[in-house]
mmCIF file of C-alpha atoms in Angstrom:
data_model
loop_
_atom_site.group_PDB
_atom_site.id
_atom_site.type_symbol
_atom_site.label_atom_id
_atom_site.label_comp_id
_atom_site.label_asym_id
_atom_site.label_seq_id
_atom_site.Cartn_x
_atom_site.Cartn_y
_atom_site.Cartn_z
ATOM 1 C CA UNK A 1 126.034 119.682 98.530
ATOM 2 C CA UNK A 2 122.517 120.472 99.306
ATOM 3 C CA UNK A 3 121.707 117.970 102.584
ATOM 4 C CA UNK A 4 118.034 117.213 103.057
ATOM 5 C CA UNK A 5 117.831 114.414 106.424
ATOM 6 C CA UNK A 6 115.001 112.820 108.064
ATOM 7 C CA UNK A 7 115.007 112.082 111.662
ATOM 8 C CA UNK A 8 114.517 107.895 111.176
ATOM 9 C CA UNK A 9 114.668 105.571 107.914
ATOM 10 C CA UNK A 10 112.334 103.700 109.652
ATOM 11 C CA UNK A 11 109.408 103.706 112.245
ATOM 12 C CA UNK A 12 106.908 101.194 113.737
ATOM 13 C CA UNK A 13 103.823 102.888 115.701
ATOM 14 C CA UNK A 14 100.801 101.703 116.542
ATOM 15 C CA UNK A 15 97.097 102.651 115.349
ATOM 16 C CA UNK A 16 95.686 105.755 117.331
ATOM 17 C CA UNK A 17 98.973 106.852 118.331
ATOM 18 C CA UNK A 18 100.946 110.580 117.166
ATOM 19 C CA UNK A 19 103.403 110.642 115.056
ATOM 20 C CA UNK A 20 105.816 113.045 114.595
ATOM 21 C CA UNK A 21 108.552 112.951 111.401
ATOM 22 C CA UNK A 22 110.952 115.540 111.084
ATOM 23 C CA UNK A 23 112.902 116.902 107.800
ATOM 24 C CA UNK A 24 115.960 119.004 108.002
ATOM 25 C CA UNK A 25 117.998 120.983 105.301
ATOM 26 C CA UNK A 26 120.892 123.134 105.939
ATOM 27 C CA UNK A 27 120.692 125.223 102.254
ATOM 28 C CA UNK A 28 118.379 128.283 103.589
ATOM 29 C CA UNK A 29 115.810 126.974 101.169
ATOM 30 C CA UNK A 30 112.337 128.523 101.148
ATOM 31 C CA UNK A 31 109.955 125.956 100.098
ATOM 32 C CA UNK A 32 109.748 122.625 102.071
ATOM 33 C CA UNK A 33 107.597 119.511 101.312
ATOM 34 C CA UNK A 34 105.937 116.620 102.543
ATOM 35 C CA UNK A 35 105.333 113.769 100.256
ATOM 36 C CA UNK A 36 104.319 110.090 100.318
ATOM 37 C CA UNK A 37 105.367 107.100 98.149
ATOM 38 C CA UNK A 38 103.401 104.258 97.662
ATOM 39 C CA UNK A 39 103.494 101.301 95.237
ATOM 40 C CA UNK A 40 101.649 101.995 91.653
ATOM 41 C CA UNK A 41 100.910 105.383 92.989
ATOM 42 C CA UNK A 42 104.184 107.487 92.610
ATOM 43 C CA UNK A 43 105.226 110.384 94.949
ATOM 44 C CA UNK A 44 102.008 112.373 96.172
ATOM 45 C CA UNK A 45 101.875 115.788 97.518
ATOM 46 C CA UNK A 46 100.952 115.588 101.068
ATOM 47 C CA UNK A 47 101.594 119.424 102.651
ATOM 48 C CA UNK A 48 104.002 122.068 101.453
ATOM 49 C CA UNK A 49 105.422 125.314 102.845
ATOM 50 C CA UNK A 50 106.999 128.738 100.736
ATOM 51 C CA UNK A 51 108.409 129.958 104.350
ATOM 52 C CA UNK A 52 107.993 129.958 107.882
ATOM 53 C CA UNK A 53 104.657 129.418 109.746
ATOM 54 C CA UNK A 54 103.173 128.947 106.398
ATOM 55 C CA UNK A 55 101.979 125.808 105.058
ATOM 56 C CA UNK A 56 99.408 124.804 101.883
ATOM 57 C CA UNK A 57 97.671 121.747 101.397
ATOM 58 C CA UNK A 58 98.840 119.619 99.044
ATOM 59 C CA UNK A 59 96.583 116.908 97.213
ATOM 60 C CA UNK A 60 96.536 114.229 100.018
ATOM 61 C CA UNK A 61 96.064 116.089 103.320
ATOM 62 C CA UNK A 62 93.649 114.430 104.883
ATOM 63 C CA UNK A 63 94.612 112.627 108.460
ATOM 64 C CA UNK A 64 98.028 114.488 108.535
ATOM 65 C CA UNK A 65 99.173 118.336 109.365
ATOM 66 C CA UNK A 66 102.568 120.367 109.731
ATOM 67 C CA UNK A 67 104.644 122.591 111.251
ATOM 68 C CA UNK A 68 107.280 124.818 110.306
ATOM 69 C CA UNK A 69 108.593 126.966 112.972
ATOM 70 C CA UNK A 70 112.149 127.450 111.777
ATOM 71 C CA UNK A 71 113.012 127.997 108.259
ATOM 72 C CA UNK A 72 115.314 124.493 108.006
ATOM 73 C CA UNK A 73 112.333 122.619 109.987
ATOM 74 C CA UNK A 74 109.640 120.769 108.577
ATOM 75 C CA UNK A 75 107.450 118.326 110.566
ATOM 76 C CA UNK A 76 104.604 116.213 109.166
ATOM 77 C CA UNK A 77 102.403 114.314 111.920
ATOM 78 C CA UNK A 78 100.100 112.319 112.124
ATOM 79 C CA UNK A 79 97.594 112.966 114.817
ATOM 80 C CA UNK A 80 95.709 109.544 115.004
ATOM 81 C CA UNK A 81 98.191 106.804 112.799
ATOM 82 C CA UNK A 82 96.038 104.569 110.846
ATOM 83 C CA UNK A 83 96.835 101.576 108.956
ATOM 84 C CA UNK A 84 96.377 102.905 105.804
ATOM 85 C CA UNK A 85 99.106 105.403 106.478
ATOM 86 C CA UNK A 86 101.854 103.159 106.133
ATOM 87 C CA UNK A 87 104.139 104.362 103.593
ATOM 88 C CA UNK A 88 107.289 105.906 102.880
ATOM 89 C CA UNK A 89 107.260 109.500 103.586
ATOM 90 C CA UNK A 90 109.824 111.782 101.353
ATOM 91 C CA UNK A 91 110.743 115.302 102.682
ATOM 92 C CA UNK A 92 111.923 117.504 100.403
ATOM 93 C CA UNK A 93 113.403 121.580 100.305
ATOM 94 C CA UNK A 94 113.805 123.803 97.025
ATOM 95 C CA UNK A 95 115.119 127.238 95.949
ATOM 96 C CA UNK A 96 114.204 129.752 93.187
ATOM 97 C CA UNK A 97 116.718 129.331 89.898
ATOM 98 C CA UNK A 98 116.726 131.874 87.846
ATOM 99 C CA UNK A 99 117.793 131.652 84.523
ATOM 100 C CA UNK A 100 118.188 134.263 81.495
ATOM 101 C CA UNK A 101 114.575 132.979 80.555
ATOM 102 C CA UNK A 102 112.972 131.760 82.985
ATOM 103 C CA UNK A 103 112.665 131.098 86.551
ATOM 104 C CA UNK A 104 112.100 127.114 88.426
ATOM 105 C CA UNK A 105 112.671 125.359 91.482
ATOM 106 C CA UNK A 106 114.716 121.854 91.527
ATOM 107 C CA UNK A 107 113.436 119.649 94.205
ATOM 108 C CA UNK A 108 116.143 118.061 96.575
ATOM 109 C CA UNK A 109 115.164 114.460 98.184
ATOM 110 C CA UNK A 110 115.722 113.458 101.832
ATOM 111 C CA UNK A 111 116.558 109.682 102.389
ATOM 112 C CA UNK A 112 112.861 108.876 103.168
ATOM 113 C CA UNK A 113 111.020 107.682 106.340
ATOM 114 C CA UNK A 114 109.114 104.250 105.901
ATOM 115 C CA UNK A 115 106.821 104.535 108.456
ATOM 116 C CA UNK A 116 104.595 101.316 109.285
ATOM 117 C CA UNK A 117 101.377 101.203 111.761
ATOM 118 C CA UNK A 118 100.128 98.054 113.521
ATOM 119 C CA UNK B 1 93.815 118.522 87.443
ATOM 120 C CA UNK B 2 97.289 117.964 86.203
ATOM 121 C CA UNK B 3 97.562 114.373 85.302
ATOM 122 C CA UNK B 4 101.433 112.727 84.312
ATOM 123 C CA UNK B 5 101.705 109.283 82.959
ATOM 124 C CA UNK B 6 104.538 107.463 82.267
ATOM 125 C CA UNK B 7 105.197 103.947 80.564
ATOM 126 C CA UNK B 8 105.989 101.531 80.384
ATOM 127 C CA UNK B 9 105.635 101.028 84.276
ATOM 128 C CA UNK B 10 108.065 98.602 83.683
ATOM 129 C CA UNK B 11 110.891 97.862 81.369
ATOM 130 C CA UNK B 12 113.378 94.724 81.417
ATOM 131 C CA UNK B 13 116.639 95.615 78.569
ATOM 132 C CA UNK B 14 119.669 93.971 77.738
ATOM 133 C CA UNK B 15 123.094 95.565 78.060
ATOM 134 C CA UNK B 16 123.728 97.052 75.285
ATOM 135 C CA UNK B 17 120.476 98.064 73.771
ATOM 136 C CA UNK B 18 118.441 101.558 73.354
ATOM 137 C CA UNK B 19 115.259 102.232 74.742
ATOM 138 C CA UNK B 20 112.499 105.225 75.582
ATOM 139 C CA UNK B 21 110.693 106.225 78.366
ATOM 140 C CA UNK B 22 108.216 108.292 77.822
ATOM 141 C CA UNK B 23 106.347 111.065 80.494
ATOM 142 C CA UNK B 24 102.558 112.423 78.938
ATOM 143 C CA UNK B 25 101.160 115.017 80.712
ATOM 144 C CA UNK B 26 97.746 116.851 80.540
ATOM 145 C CA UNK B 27 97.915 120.505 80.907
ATOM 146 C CA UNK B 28 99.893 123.496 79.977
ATOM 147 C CA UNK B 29 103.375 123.295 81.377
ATOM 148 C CA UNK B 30 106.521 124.580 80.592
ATOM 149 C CA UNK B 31 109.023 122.551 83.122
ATOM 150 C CA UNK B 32 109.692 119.212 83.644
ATOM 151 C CA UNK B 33 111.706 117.081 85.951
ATOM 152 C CA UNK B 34 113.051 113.783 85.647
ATOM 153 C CA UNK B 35 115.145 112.065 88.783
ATOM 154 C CA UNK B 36 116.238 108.505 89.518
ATOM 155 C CA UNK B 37 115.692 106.456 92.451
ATOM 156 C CA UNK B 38 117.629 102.958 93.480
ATOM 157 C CA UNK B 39 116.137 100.624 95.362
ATOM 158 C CA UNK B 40 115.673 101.949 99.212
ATOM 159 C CA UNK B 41 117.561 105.176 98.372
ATOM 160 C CA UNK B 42 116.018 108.528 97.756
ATOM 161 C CA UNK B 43 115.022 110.644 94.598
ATOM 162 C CA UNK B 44 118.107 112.161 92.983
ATOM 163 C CA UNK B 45 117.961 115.066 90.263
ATOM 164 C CA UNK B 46 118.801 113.932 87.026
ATOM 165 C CA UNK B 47 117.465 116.487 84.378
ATOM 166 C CA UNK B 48 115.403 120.129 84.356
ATOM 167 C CA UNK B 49 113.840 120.893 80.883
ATOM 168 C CA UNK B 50 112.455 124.316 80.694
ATOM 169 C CA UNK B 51 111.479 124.991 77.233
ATOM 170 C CA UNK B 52 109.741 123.516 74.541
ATOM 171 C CA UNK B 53 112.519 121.518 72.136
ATOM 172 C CA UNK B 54 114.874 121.336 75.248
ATOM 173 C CA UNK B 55 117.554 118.449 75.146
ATOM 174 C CA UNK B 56 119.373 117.018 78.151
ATOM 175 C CA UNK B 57 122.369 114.221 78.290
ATOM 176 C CA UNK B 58 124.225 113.032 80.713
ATOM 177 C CA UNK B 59 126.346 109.653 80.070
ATOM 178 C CA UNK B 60 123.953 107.147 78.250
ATOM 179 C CA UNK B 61 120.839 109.078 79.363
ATOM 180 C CA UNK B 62 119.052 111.690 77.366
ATOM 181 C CA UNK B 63 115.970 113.895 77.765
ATOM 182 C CA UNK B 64 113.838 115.932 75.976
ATOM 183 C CA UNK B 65 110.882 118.143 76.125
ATOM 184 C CA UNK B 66 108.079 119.056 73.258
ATOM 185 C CA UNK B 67 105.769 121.229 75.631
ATOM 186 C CA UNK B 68 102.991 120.888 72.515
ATOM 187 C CA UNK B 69 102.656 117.787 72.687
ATOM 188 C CA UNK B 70 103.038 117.483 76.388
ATOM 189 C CA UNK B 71 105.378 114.539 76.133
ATOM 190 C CA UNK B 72 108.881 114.522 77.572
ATOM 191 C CA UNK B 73 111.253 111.296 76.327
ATOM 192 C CA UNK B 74 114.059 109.467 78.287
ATOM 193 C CA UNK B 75 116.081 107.768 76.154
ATOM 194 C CA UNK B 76 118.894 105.446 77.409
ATOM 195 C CA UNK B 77 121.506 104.544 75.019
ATOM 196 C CA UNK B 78 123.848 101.456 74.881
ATOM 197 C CA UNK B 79 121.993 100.775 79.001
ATOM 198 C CA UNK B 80 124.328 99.273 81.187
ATOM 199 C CA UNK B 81 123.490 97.575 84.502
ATOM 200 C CA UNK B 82 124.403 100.439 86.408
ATOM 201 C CA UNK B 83 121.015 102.485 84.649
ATOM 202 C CA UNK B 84 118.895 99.744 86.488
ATOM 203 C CA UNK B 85 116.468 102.031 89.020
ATOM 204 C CA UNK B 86 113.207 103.475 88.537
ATOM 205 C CA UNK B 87 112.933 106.990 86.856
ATOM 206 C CA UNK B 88 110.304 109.631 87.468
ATOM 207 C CA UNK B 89 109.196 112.316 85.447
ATOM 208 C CA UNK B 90 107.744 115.037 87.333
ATOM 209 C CA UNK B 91 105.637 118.186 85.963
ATOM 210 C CA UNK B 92 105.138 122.145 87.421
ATOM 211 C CA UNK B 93 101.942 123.574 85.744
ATOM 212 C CA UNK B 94 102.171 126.920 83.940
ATOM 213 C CA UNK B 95 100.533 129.115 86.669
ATOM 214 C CA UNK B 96 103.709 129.203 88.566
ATOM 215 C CA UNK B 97 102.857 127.117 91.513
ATOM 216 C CA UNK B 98 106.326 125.247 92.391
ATOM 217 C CA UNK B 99 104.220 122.219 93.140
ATOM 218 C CA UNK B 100 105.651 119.458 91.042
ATOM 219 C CA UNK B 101 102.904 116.158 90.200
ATOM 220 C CA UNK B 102 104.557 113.131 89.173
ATOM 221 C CA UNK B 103 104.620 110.218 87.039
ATOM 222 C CA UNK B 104 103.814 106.968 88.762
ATOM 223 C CA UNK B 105 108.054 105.753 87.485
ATOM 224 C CA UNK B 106 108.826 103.146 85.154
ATOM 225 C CA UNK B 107 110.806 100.606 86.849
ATOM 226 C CA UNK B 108 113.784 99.719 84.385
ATOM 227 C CA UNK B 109 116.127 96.736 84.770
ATOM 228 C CA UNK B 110 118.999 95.705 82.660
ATOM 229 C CA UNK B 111 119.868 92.509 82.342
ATOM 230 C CA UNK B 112 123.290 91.233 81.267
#
């Protein structure tokens, strides 16, 4: 079974302080991600990475960066918390399928940090 | 920009009865994703359509795909309580990027 964990379910910080969540999977998958889910809004994109010391913006970047130093690694943080970043944050990893026709990558969830700032 | 939109947001059923979700999406794409979440848990995979006409079941749940009208269906069949969750429908655009957008999830609940 693919495993995709998060380093807490959930996490109280304060405004102005760093924040640091962590996402682990132990499938060798290339592509890691960083989303957020809020209310009304879905899952959106946050930061993504196809491999090691690489990372792409995704379509909600702003206020938050990454690091991937190891290919089962992925952290998100949060340099300066803000109130408006209280969420849940969803890590997820993926590998290329390839089928007779075509080629696509199936997402696999971690459990989900819900991270709330004071 | 790739746009998905899925309703109802919310849908209330009876045991017993058949219902459709549906997942609209606004540009060219050739695979979609639909997963399940339960209350507090995380996103689990429940069906990969690849191709336009694909069909997907699994138990009482079944999906398909018509990529020219850019409309994917879930449709639940006979629901039982245990289908209660919310269900997303998630879309990769044709260019190849594995970036997935999603739906904003209809929230279903069956009620005895």
């Amino acid at each position: 079974d693919v495993k995709v964990t998060q380093s807490s379910r959930y996490l109280v910080k304060r405004t102005g302080e760093k924040v640091f969540l962590e996402c682990v999977q132990d499938m060798d998958h290339e592509n890691m991600f960083w989303y957020r889910q809020d209310p009304g809004l879905g899952l959106r994109l946050i930061y993504f990475s196809y491999d090691v010391k690489m990372k792409e913006k995704g379509d909600i970047p702003e206020g938050y960066s990454v690091s991937r130093e190891k290919k089962e690694r992925f952290s998100l943080i949060l340099e300066s918390a803000s109130t408006n970043q209280t969420s849940m944050y969803l890590c997820a990893s993926s590998f290329s399928v390839t089928t007779p026709s075509r080629s696509y990558n199936e997402q696999f969830f971690g459990p989900g940090t819900r991270l709330t700032v004071l | 920009e790739l746009k998905v939109e899925q309703n109802p947001l919310f849908l209330s059923m009876q045991e017993g009865k058949n219902y459709t979700i549906y997942c609209n999406y606004s540009t060219t794409s050739d695979r979609l994703y639909w997963y399940r979440q339960d209350p507090g848990k995380s996103l689990e995979s429940l069906f990969v359509l690849l191709s336009n006409g694909a069909v997907k079941q699994e138990g009482r749940l079944m999906a398909s795909l018509d990529t020219k009208a850019r409309l994917s269906t879930l449709h639940i069949t006979a629901a039982v309580h245990d289908l209660s969750a919310t269900y997303f429908c998630a879309v990769t655009p044709f260019s190849g990027n594995e970036k997935l957008t999603f739906g904003t999830g209809t929230r279903l609940t069956i009620i005895p």
